[in-house]
Short mmCIF file of C-alpha atoms in Angstrom, two decimals:
data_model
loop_
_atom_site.label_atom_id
_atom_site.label_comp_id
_atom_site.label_asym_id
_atom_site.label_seq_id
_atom_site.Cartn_x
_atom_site.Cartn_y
_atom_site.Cartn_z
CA UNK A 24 17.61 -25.20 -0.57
CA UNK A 25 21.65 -25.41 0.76
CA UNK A 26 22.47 -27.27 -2.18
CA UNK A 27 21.10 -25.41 -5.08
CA UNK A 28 22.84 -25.42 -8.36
CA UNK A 29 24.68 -22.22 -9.13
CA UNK A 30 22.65 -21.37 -12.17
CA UNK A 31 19.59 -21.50 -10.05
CA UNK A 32 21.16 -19.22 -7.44
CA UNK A 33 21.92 -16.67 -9.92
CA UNK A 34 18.30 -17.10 -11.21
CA UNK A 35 17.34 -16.38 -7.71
CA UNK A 36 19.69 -13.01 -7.00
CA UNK A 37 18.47 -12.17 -10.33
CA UNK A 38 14.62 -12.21 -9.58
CA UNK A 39 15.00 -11.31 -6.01
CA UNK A 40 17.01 -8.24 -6.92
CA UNK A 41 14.66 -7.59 -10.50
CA UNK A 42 12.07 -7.42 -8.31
CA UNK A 43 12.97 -5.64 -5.54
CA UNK A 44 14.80 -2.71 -7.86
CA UNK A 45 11.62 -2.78 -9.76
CA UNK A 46 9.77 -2.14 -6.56
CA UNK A 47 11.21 0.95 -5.54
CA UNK A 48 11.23 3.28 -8.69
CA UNK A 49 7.56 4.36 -8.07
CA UNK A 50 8.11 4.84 -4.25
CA UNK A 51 11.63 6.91 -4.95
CA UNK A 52 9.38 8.83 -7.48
CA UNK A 53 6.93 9.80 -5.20
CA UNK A 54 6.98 9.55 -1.87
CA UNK A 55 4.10 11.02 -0.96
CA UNK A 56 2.02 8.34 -3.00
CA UNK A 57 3.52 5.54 -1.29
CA UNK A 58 3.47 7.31 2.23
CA UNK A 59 -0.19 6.80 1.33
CA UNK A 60 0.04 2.86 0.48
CA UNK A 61 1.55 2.68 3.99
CA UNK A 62 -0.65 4.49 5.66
CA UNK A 63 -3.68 2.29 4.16
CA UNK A 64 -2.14 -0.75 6.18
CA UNK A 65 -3.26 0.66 9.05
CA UNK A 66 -0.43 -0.77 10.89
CA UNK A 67 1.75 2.10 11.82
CA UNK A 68 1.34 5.21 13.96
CA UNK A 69 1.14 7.72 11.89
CA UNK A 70 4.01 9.72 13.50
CA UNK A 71 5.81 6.61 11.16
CA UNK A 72 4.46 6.72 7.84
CA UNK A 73 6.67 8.99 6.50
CA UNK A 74 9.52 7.97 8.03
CA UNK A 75 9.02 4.72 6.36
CA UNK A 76 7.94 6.66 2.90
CA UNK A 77 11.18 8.17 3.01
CA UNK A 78 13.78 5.24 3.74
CA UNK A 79 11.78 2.12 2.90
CA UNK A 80 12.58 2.65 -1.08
CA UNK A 81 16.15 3.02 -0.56
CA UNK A 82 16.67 0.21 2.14
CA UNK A 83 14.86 -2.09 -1.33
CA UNK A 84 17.50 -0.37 -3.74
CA UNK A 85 20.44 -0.93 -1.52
CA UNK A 86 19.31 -4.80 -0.95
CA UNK A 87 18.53 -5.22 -4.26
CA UNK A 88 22.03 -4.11 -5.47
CA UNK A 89 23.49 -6.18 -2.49
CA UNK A 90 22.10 -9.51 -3.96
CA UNK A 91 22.48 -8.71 -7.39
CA UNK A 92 26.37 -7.30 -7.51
CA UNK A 93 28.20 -7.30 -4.11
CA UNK A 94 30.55 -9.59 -2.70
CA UNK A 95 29.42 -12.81 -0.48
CA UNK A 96 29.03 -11.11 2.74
CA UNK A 97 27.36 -7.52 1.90
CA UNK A 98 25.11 -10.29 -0.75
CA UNK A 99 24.16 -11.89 2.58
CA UNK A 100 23.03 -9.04 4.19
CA UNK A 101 20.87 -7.87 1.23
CA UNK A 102 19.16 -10.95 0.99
CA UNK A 103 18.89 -11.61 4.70
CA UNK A 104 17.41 -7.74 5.13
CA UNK A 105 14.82 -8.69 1.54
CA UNK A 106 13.70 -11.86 3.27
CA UNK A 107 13.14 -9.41 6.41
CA UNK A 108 11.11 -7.27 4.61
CA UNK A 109 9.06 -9.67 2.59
CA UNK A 110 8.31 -11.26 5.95
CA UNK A 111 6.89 -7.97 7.66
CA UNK A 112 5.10 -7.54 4.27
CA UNK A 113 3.35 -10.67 3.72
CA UNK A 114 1.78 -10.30 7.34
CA UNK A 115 0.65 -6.70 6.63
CA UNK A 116 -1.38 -7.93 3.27
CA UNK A 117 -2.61 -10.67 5.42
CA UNK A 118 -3.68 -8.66 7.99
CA UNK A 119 -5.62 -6.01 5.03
CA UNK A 120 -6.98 -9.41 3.67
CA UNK A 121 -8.39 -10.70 7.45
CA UNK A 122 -9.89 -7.21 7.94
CA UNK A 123 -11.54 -6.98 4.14
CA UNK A 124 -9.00 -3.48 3.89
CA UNK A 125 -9.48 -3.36 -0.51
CA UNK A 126 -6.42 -1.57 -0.50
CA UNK A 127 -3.22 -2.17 -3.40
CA UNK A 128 -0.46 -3.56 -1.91
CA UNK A 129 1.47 -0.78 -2.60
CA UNK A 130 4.70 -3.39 -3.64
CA UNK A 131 5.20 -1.43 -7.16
CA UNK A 132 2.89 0.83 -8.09
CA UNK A 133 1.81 3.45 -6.22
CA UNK A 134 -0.86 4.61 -8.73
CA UNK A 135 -4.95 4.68 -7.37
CA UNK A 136 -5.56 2.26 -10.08
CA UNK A 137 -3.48 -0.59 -8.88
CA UNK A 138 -4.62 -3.83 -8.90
CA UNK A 139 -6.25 -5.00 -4.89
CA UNK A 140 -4.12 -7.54 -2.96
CA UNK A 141 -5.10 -10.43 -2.96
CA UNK A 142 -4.14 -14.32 -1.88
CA UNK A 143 -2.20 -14.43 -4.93
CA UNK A 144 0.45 -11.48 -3.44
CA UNK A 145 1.08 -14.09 -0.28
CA UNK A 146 1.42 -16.77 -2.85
CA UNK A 147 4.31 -14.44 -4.29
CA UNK A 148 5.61 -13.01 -1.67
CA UNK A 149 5.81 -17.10 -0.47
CA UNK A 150 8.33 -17.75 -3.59
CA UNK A 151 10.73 -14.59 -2.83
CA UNK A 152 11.43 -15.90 0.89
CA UNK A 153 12.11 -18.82 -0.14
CA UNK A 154 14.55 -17.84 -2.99
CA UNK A 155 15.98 -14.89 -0.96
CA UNK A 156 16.43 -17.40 1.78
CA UNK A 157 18.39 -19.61 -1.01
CA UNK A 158 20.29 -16.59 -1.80
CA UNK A 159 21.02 -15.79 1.58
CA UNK A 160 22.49 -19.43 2.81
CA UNK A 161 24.51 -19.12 0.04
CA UNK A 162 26.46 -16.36 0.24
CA UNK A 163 26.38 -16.76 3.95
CA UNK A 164 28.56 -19.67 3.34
CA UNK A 165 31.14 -18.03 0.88
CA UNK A 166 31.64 -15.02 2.79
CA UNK A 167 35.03 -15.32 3.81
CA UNK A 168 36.49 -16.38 7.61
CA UNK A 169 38.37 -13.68 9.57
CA UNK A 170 39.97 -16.99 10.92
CA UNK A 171 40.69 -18.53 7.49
CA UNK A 172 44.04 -18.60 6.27
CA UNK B 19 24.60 -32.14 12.12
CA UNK B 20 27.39 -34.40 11.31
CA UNK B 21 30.08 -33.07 8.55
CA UNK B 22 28.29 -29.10 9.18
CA UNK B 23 30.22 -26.66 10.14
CA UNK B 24 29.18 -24.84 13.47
CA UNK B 25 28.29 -20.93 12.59
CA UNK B 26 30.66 -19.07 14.44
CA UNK B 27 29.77 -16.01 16.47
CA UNK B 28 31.81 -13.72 15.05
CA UNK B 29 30.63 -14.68 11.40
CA UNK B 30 27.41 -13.67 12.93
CA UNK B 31 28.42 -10.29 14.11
CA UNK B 32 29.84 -9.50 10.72
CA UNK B 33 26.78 -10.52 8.90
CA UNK B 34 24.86 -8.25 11.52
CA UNK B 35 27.54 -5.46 11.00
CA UNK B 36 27.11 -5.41 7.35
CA UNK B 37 23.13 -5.17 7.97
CA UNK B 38 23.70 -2.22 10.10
CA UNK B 39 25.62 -0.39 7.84
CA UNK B 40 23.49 -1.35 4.58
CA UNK B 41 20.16 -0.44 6.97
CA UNK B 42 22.28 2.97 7.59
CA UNK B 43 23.43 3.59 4.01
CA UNK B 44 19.27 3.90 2.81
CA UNK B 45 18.21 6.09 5.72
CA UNK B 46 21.35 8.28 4.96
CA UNK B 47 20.42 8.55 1.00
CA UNK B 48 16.56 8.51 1.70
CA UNK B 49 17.18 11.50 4.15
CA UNK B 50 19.58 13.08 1.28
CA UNK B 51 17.33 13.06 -1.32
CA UNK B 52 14.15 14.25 0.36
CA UNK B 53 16.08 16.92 1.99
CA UNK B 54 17.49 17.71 -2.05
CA UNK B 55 13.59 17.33 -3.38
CA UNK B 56 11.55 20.33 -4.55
CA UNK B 57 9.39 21.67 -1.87
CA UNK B 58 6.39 20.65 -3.47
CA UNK B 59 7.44 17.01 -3.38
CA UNK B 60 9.44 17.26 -0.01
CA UNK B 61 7.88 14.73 2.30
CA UNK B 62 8.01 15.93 5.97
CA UNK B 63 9.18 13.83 8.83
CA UNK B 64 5.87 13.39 10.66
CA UNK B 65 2.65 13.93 8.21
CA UNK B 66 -0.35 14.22 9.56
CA UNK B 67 -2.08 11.22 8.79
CA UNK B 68 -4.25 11.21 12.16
CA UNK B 69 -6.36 13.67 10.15
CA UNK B 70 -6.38 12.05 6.88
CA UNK B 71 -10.06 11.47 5.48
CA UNK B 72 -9.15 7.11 5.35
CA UNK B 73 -7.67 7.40 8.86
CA UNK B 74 -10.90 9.12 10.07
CA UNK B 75 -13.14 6.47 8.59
CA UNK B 76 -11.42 3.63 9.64
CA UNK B 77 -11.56 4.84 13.33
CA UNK B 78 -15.30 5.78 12.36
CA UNK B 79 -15.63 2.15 11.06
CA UNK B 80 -16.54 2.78 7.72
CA UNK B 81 -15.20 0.51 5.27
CA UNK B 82 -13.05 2.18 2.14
CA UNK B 83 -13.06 1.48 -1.20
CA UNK B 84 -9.84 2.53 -3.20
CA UNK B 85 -10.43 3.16 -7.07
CA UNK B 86 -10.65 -0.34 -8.09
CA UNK B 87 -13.59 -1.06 -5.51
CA UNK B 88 -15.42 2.26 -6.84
CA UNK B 89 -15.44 0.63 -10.26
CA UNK B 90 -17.00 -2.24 -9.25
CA UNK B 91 -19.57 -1.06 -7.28
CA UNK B 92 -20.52 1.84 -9.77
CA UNK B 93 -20.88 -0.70 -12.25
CA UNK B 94 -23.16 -3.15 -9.96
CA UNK B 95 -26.72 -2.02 -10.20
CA UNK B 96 -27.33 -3.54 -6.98
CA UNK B 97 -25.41 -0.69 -5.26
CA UNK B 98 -26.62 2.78 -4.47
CA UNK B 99 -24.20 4.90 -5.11
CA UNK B 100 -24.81 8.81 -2.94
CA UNK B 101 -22.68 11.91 -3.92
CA UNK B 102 -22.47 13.98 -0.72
CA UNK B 103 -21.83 17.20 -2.48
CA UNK B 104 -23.89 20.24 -2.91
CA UNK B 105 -26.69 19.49 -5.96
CA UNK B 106 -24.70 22.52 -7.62
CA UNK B 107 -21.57 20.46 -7.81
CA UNK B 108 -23.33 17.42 -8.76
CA UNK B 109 -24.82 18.84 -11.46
CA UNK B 110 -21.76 19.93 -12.65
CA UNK B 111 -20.73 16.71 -13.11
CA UNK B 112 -20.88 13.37 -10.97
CA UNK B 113 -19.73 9.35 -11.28
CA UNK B 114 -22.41 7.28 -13.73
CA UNK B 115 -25.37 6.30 -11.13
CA UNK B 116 -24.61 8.52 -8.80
CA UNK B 117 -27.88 10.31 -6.89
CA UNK B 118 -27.77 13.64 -5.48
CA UNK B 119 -27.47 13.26 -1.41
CA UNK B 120 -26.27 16.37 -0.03
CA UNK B 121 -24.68 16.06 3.65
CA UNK B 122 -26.59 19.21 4.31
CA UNK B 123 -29.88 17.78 3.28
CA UNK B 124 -29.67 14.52 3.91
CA UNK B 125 -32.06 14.21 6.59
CA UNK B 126 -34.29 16.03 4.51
CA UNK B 127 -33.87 14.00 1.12
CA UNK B 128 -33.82 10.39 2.44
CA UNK B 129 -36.97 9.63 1.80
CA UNK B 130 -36.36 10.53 -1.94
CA UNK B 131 -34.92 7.41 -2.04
CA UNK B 132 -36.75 5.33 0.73
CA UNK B 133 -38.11 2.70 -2.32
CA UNK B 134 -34.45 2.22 -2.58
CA UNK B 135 -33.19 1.68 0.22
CA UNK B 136 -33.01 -1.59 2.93
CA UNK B 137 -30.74 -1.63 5.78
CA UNK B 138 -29.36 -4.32 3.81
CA UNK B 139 -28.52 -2.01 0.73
CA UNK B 140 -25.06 -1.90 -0.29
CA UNK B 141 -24.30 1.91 -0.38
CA UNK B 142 -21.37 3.86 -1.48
CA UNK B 143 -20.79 7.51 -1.01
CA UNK B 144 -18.51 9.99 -2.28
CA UNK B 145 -17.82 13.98 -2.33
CA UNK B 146 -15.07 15.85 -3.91
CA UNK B 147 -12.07 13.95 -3.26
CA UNK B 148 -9.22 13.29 -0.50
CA UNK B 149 -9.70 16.29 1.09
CA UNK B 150 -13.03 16.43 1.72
CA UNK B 151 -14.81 14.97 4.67
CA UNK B 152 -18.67 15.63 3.55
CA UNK B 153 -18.92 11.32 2.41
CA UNK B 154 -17.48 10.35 5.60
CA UNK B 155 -19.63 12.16 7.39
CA UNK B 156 -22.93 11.26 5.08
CA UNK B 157 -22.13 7.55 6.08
CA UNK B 158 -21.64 8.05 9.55
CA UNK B 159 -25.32 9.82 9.35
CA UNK B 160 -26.67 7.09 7.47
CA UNK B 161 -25.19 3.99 9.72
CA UNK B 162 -27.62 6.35 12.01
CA UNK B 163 -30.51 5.57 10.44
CA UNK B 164 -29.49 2.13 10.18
CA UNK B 165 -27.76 1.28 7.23
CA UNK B 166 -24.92 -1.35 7.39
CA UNK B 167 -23.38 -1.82 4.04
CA UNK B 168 -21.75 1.63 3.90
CA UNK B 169 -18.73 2.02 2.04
CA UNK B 170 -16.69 5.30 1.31
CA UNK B 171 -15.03 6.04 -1.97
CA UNK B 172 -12.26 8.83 -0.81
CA UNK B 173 -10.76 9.34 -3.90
CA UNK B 174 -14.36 11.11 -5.41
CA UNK B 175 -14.26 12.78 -8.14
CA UNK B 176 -11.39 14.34 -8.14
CA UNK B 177 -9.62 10.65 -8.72
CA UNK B 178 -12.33 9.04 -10.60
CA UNK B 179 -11.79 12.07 -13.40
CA UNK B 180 -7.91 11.68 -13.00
CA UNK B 181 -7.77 8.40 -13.85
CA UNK B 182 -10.26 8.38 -16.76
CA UNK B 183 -13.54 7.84 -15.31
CA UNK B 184 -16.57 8.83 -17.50
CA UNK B 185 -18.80 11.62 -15.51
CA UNK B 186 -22.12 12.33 -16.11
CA UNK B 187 -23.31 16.08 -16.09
CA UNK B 188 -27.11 17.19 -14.95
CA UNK B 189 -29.54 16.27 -12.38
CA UNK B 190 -30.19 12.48 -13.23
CA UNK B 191 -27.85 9.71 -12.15
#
């Protein structure tokens, strides 16, 4: 993964970012939609839910933009806060899939009629950590030293 | 480890400083933007989701179907599918093999369907839509009576016909 060719690594900020600035037009265009994907994970108090409706789409914009155009460091960050979130995401479909919860996963549509999470959404979710971690090493290395010369 | 170069700390606090302020960046334009929203697509701080129909049937244990389960189990003969409204409203118009249970009557009307029904009998019930309560309440009275393959459809009809769902109008299912 540290020693990925640099065509691959812009493959990577390319999907990673795609994806994730993808993800967030539907929740940005309405919230209350997506406050009701959260709220169907069953995972958060629902004093939260709309907290999370509310900054959750703009914390994936941000990050996106981070991996896709900013410099080493601030591309670090974006792709170290993605892999967060993909993290915390994959567990809450797992846990919907362990309790037989037929709910979307709410990742980019926030329609009724989206498709039901299944094993294949861990499977993809799988791919983005690992090239959002590749994303992340990188630019972690190329941000600049405060001690270098 | 050999030929690595050890992380230092403060390349650490950096990184973590630049998560901070990207973290504080989205809740500052999230909050900016709801606050700008039209008040009919504001989304308030705290919502009451405690109350919400799904919330109340997954502390009732009753399973939920979203749109995509409905379809299925609509289209699968081997499920009876109850609407929980008043005969008035399912007249009116109700999902394709739906039969007439109203919450009111359904101690009454049961044993319309007793040739039906097992306590095996997958079973999925429906009223109005999001807001009302009448399904989630018929499957609560019918886990009484001892059926155990209850599912609710929360959306009802108000989705189903939003989406594109075919209804059928009169008394038959």
């Amino acid at each position: 993964m540290s020693r990925l060719h640099p065509a691959y690594l812009w493959l990577a900020r390319i999907a990673v970012a795609g994806l994730f600035l993808a993800a967030c037009i539907a929740k940005i265009r309405d919230p209350e939609l997506f406050a009701l994907a959260v709220n169907r994970y069953r995972i958060l108090p629902g004093e939260f839910v709309n907290l999370v409706a509310i900054v959750l789409p703009w914390i994936e914009l941000l990050a996106g933009l981070a991996v896709l155009v900013a410099p080493a460091r601030l591309r670090a960050a974006g792709a170290l806060v993605i892999t967060g979130m993909l993290s915390v995401f994959t567990i809450a479909i797992s846990l919907n899939l362990l309790r037989g919860i037929e709910a979307s996963c709410g990742c980019f549509s926030t329609r009724a009629d989206a498709a039901v999470s299944d094993a294949w959404n861990l499977v993809r979710n799988g791919a983005l950590i690992w090239l959002s971690l590749a994303v992340f090493l990188d630019a972690f290395r190329r941000a600049p030293s405060k001690e270098s010369p | 480890m050999t030929g690595r170069t050890p992380v230092r700390r403060g390349e650490i606090l950096r990184l973590a400083g630049a998560c901070a302020g990207l973290l504080a960046a989205a809740v500052a334009l999230g909050t900016a933007v709801n606050t700008l929203r039209p008040a009919s697509s504001r989304l308030p701080w705290v919502g009451d989701w405690e109350h919400h129909v799904e919330s109340k049937a997954f502390r009732a244990g009753i399973p939920v179907a979203f749109l995509a389960g409905a379809r299925d189990r609509v289209e699968n003969p081997a499920v009876v599918v109850f609407d929980a409204r008043i005969r008035e409203q399912y007249e009116a118009g109700h999902l394709p093999r739906a039969r007439s249970l109203p919450l009111g009557e359904a101690d009454r009307r049961l044993g319309d369907y007793a040739s039906l029904l097992t306590p095996d009998t997958p079973i999925l019930v429906y009223c109005g839509g999001a807001d009302c309560t009448d399904a989630l309440e018929l499957a609560v009275k019918l886990r009484g009576y001892g059926f155990q393959k209850l599912t609710l459809y929360p959306g009802g009809v108000a989705e189903w016909t939003e989406y594109g769902g075919k209804i059928r109008e009169g008394g038959q299912p």
